[in-house]
Short mmCIF file of C-alpha atoms and ligand atoms in Angstrom, two decimals:
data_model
loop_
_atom_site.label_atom_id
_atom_site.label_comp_id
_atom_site.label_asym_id
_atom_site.label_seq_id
_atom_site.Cartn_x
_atom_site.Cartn_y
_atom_site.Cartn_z
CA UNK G 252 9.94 -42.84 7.08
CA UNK G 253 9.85 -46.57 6.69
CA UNK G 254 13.46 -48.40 6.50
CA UNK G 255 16.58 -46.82 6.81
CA UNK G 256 17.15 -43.55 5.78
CA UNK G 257 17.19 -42.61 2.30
CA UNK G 258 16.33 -38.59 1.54
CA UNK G 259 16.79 -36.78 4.35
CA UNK G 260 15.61 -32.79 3.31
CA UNK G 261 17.42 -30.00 5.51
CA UNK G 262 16.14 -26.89 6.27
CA UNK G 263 18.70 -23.46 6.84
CA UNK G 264 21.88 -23.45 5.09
CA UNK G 265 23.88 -21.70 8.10
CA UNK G 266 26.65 -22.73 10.47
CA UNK G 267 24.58 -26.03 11.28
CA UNK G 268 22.51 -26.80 8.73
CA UNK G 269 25.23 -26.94 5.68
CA UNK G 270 27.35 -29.54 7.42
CA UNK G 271 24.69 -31.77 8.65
CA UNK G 272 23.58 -31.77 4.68
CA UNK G 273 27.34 -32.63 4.71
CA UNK G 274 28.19 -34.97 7.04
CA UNK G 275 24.85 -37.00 5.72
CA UNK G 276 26.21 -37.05 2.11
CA UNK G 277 29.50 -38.66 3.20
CA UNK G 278 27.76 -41.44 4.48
CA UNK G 279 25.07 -42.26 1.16
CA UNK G 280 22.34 -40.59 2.02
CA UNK G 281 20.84 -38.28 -0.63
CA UNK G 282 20.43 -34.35 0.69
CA UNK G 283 18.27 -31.49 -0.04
CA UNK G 284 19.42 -28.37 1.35
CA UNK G 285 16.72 -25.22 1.50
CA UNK G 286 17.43 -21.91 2.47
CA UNK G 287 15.21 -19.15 1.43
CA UNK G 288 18.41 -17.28 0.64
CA UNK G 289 20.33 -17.97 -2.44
CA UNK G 290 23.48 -16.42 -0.90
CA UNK G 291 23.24 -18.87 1.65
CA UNK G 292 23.23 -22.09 -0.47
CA UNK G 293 26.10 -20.86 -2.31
CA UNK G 294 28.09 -20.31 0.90
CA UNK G 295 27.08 -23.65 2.03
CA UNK G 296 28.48 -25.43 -0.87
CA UNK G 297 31.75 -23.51 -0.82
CA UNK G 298 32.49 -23.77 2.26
CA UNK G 299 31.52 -27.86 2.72
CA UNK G 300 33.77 -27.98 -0.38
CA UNK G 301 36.79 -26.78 1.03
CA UNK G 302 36.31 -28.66 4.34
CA UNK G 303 35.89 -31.97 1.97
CA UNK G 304 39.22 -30.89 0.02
CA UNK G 305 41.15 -30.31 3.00
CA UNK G 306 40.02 -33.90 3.76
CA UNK G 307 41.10 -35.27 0.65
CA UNK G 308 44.52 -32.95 0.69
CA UNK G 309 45.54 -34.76 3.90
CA UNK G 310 44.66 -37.94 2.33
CA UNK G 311 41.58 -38.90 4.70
CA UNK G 312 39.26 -38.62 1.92
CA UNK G 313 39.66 -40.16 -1.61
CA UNK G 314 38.78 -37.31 -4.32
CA UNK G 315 36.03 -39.44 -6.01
CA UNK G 316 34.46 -39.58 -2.07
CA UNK G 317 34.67 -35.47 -1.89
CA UNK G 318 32.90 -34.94 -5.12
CA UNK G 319 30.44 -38.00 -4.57
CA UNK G 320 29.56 -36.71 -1.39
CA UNK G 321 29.41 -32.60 -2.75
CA UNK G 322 27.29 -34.17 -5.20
CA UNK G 323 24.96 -36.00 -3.17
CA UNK G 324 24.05 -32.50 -1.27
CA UNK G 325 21.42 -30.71 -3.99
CA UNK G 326 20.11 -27.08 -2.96
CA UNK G 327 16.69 -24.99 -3.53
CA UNK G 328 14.97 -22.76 -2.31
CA UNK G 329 11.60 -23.96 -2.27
CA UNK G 330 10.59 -25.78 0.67
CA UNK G 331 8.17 -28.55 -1.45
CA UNK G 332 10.50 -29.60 -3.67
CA UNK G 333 13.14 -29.86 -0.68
CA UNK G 334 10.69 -31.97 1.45
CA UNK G 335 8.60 -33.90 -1.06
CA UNK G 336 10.00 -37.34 -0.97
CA UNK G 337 12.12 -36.98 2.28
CA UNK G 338 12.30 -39.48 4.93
CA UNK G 339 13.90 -37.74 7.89
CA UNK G 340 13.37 -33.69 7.61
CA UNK G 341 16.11 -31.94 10.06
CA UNK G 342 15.43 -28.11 10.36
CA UNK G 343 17.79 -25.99 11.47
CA UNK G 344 17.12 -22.12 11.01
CA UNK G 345 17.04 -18.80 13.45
CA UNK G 346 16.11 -20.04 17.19
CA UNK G 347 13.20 -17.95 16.51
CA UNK G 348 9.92 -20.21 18.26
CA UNK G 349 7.98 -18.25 15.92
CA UNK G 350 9.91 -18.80 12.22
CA UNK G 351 10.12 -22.87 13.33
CA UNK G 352 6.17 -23.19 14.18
CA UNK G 353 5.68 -21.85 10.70
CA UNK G 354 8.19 -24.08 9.25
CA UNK G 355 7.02 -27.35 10.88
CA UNK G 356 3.24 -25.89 9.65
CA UNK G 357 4.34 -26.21 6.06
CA UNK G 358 6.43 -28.99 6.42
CA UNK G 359 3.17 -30.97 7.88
CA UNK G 360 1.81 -30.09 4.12
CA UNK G 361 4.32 -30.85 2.42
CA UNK G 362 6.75 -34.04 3.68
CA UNK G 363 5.40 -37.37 2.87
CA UNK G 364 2.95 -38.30 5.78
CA UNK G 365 4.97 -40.99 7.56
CA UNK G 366 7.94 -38.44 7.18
CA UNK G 367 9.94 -37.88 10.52
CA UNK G 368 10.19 -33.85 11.24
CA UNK G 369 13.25 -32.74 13.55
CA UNK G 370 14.43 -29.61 14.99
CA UNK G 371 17.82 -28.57 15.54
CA UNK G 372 17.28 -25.89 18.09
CA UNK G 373 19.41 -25.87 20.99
CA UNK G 374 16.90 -24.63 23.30
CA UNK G 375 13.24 -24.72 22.13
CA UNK G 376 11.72 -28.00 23.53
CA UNK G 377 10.35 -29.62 20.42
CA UNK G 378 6.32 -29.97 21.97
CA UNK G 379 5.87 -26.36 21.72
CA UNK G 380 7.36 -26.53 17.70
CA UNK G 381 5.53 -30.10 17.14
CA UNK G 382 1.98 -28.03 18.20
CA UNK G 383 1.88 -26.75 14.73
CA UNK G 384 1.51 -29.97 12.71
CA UNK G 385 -0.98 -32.73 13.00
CA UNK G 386 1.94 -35.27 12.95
CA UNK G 387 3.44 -34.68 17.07
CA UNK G 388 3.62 -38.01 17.26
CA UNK G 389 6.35 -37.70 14.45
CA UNK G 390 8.40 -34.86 15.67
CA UNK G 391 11.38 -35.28 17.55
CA UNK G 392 14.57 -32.84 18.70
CA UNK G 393 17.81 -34.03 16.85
CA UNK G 394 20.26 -31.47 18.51
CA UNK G 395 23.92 -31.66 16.56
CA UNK G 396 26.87 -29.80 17.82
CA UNK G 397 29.11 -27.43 16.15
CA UNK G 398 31.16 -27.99 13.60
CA UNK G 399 29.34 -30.76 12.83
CA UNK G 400 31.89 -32.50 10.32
CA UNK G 401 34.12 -32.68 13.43
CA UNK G 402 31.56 -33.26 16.39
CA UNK G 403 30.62 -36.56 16.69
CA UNK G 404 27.07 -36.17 19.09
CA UNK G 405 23.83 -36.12 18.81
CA UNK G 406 21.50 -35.25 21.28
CA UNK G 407 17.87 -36.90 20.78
CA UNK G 408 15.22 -35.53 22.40
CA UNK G 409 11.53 -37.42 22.80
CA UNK G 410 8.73 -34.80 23.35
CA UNK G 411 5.80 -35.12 25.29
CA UNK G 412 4.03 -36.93 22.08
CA UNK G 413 6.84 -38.72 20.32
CA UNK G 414 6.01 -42.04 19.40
CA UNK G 415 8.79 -45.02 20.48
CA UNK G 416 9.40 -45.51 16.36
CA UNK G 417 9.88 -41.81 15.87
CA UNK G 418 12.57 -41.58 19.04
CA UNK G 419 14.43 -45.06 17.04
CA UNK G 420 14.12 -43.50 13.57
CA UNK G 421 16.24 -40.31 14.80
CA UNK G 422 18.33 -42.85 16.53
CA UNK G 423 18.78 -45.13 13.72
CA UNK G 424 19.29 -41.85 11.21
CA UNK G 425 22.01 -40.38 13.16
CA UNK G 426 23.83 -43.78 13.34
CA UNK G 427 23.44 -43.81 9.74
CA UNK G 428 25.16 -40.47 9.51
CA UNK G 429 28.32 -41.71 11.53
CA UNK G 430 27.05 -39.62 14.45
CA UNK G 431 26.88 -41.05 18.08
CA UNK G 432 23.30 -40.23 19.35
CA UNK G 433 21.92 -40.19 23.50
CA UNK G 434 18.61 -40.21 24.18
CA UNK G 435 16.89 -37.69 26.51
CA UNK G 436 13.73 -38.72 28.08
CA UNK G 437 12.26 -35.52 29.51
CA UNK G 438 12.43 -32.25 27.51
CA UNK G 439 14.58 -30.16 29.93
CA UNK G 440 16.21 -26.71 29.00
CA UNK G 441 19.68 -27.01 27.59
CA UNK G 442 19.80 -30.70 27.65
CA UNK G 443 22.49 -32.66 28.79
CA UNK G 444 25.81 -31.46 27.28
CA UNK G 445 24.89 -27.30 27.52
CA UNK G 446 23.23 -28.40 30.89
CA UNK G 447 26.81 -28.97 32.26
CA UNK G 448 28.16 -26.30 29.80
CA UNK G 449 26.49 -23.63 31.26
CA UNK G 450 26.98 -24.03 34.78
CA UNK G 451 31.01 -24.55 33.91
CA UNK G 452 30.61 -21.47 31.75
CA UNK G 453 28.50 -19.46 34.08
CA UNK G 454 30.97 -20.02 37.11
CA UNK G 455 33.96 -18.72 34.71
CA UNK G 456 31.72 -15.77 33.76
CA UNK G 457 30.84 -14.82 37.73
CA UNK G 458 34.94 -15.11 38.02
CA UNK G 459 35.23 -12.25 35.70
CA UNK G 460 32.27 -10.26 36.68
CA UNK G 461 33.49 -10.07 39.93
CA UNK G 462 37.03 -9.30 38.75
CA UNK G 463 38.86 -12.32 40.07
CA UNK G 464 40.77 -13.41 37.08
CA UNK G 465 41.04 -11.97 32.91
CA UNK G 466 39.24 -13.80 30.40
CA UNK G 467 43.01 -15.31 29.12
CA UNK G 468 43.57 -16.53 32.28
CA UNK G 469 40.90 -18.10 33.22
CA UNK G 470 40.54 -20.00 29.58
CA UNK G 471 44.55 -20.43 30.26
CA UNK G 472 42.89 -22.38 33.77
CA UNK G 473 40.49 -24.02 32.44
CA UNK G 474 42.71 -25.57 29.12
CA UNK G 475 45.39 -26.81 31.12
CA UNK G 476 43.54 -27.84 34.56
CA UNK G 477 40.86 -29.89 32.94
CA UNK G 478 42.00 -30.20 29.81
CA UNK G 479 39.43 -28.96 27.47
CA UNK G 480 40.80 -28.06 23.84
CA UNK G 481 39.36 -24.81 24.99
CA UNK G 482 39.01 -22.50 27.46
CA UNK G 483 34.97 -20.75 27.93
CA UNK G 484 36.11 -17.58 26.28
CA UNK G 485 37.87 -18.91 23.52
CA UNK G 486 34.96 -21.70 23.16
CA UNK G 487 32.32 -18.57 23.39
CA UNK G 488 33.78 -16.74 20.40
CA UNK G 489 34.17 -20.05 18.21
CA UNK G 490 30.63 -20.69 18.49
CA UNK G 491 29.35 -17.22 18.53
CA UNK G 492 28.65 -14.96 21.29
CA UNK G 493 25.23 -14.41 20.31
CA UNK G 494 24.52 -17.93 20.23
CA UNK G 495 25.96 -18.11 24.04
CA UNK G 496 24.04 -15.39 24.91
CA UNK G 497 20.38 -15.58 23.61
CA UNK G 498 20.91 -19.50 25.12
CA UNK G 499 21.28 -17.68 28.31
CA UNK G 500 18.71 -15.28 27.38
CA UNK G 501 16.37 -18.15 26.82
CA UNK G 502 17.15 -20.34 30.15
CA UNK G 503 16.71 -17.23 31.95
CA UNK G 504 13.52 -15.90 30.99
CA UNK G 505 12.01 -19.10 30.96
CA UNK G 506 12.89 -20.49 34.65
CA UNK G 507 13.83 -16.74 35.98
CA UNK G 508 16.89 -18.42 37.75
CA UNK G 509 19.63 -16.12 39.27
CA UNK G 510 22.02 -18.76 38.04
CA UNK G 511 21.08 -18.38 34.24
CA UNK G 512 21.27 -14.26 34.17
CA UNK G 513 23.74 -13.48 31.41
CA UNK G 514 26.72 -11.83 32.12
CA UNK G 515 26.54 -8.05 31.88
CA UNK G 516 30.00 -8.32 29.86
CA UNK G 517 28.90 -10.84 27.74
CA UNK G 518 26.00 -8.83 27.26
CA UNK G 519 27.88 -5.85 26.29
CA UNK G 520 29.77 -7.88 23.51
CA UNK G 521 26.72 -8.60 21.85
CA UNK G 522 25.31 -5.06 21.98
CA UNK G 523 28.27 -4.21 20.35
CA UNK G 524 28.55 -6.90 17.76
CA UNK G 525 31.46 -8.31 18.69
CA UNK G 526 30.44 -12.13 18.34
CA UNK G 527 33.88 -13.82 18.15
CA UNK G 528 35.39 -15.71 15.41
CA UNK G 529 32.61 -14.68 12.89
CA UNK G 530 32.67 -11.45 13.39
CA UNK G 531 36.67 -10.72 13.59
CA UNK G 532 36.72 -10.34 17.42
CA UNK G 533 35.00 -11.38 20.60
CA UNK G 534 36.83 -11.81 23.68
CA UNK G 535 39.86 -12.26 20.99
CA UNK G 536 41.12 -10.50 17.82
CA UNK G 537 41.28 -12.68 14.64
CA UNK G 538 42.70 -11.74 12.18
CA UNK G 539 40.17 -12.59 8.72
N1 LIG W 172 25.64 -22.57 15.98
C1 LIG W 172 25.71 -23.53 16.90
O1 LIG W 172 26.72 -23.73 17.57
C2 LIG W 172 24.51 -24.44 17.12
C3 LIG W 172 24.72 -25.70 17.70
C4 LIG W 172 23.63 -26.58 17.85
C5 LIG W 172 22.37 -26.19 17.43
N2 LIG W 172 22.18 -24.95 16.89
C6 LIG W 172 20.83 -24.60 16.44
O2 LIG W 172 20.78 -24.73 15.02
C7 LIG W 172 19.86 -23.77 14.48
C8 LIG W 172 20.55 -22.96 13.40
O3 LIG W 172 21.68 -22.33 13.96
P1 LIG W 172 22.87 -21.78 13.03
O4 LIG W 172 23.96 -21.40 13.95
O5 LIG W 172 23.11 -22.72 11.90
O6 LIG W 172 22.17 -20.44 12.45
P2 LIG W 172 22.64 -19.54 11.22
O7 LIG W 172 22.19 -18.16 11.56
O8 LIG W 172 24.05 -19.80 10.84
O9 LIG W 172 21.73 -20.09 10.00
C9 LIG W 172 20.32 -20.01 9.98
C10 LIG W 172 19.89 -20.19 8.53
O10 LIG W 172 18.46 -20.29 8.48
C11 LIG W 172 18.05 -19.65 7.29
N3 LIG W 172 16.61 -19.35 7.40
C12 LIG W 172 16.01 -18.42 8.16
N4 LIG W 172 14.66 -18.47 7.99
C13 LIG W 172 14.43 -19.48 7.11
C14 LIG W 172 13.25 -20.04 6.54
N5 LIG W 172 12.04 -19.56 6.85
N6 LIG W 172 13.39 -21.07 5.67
C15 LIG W 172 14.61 -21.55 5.35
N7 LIG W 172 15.77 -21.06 5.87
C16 LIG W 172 15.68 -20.03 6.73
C17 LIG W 172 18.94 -18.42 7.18
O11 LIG W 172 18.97 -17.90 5.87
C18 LIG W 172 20.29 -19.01 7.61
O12 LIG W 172 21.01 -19.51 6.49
C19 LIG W 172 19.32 -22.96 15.67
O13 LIG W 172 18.11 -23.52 16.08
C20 LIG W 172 20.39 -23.19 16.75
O14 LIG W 172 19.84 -23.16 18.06
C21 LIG W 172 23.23 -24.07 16.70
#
């Protein structure tokens, strides 16, 4: 990647990965989106489509914008053509260690040498993805939050090998996305903002383990005490309680602190398959 960003290729067409095609297109840059499901794609475009619409219905978008920017977002499913002539490659699939050292693998094969590879993960610290490509110098965490049309940071993470150019290239390509990056020197678990997260989340899940408040009440606490737009509960089943809980999961197993153990309700919601918004209920019923 010399220059500013020009092709940036995106890899996983889920929750994250469609809108950050997205929210790049609105802002000139040219997308490829891969998935290796076809299903996926579609669901990508449809959905960025309406959220683009809505935009233009309330008259913060002009319609030539919407289907400029829809347009500027191009699908596959094969990962060379994707990644070929990117600049910037942002992957965001399962947080499975496994599935994104094989991705970064073929990406080393097939993106442009002086290509920048990223990783979306929440969790996974991007030296132990970066040790699968001959490029660690060029790898770098580019951590977006959910919904990422709406969400305005970015957290940047420099691995143990990222060069100084690489860290200002994901800087530079997140500015040129309209997104408001922070650099994080050290490649700690959870990072800055689920850092915090957590241990506000944790505390409101100890309250209910230990029967002290409901789960309304204590989002009802939390909403109009210190004034988040929402409670833990209600922000658990927007994002997806399986997301919440194999970050847990993950901070857990890999430091063994008490603090980290997931909650044996939350725990139970998974098992279950209740995993909020997405799957019709969580800790709420929604209606579809
Ligand atoms: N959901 C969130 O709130 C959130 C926020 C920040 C970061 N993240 C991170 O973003 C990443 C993706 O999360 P998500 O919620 O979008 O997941 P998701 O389950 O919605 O989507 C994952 C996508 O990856 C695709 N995929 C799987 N294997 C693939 C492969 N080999 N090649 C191409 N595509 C493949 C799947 O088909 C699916 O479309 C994870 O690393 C997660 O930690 C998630």
């Amino acid at each position: 990647m010399t220059g500013p960003l020009r092709r940036l290729a995106v890899v996983g067409a889920g929750s994250m990965g469609a809108q950050i095609a997205q929210q790049a297109a609105l802002h000139g840059i040219d997308v490829r989106l891969q998935d290796t499901s076809e299903e996926q794609l579609r669901k990508a475009v449809e959905s960025n489509r309406g959220h683009l619409l809505r935009r233009v219905e309330k008259g913060r978008l002009t319609a030539e914008a919407a289907e400029a920017a829809i347009g500027r977002v191009r699908t596959t499913t094969d990962l060379a053509e994707a990644v070929g002539d990117a600049d910037l490659v942002i992957e965001a699939v399962f947080e499975d260690l496994g599935v994104k050292r094989s991705i970064f693998g073929e990406l080393d094969r097939l993106a442009p040498r002086d290509a920048v590879l990223a990783s979306n993960s929440s969790t996974m610290a991007i030296s132990k993805i970066a040790d699968a490509t001959d490029r660690r110098d060029r790898c770098v965490s580019m951590h977006f939050f959910y919904p990422v049309l709406v969400m305005d940071l970015v957290e940047v993470v420099r691995g143990r090998e990222t060069s100084d150019q690489t860290v200002e290239k994901a800087l530079a390509a997140a500015r040129a996305m309209d997104r408001t990056p922070v650099l994080i020197n050290k490649e700690i678990d959870g990072f800055i903002v689920n850092r915090i997260l957590h241990a506000a989340t944790q505390e409101a899940y100890r309250l209910l383990d230990a029967g002290v408040a409901g789960f309304e009440d204590i989002d009802i606490a939390v909403e109009k005490g210190l004034n988040w737009p929402l409670g833990p509960f209600r922000l658990g089943d927007f994002s997806g309680l399986d997301v919440t809980y194999k970050a847990r999961r993950h901070m857990f197993d890999s430091t063994g602190d008490e603090r980290y153990r997931p909650s044996p309700q939350l725990e139970a919601k998974v098992k279950a398959g209740k995993l909020g918004r997405k799957t019709g209920e969580g800790w709420y019923k929604y209606s579809q």
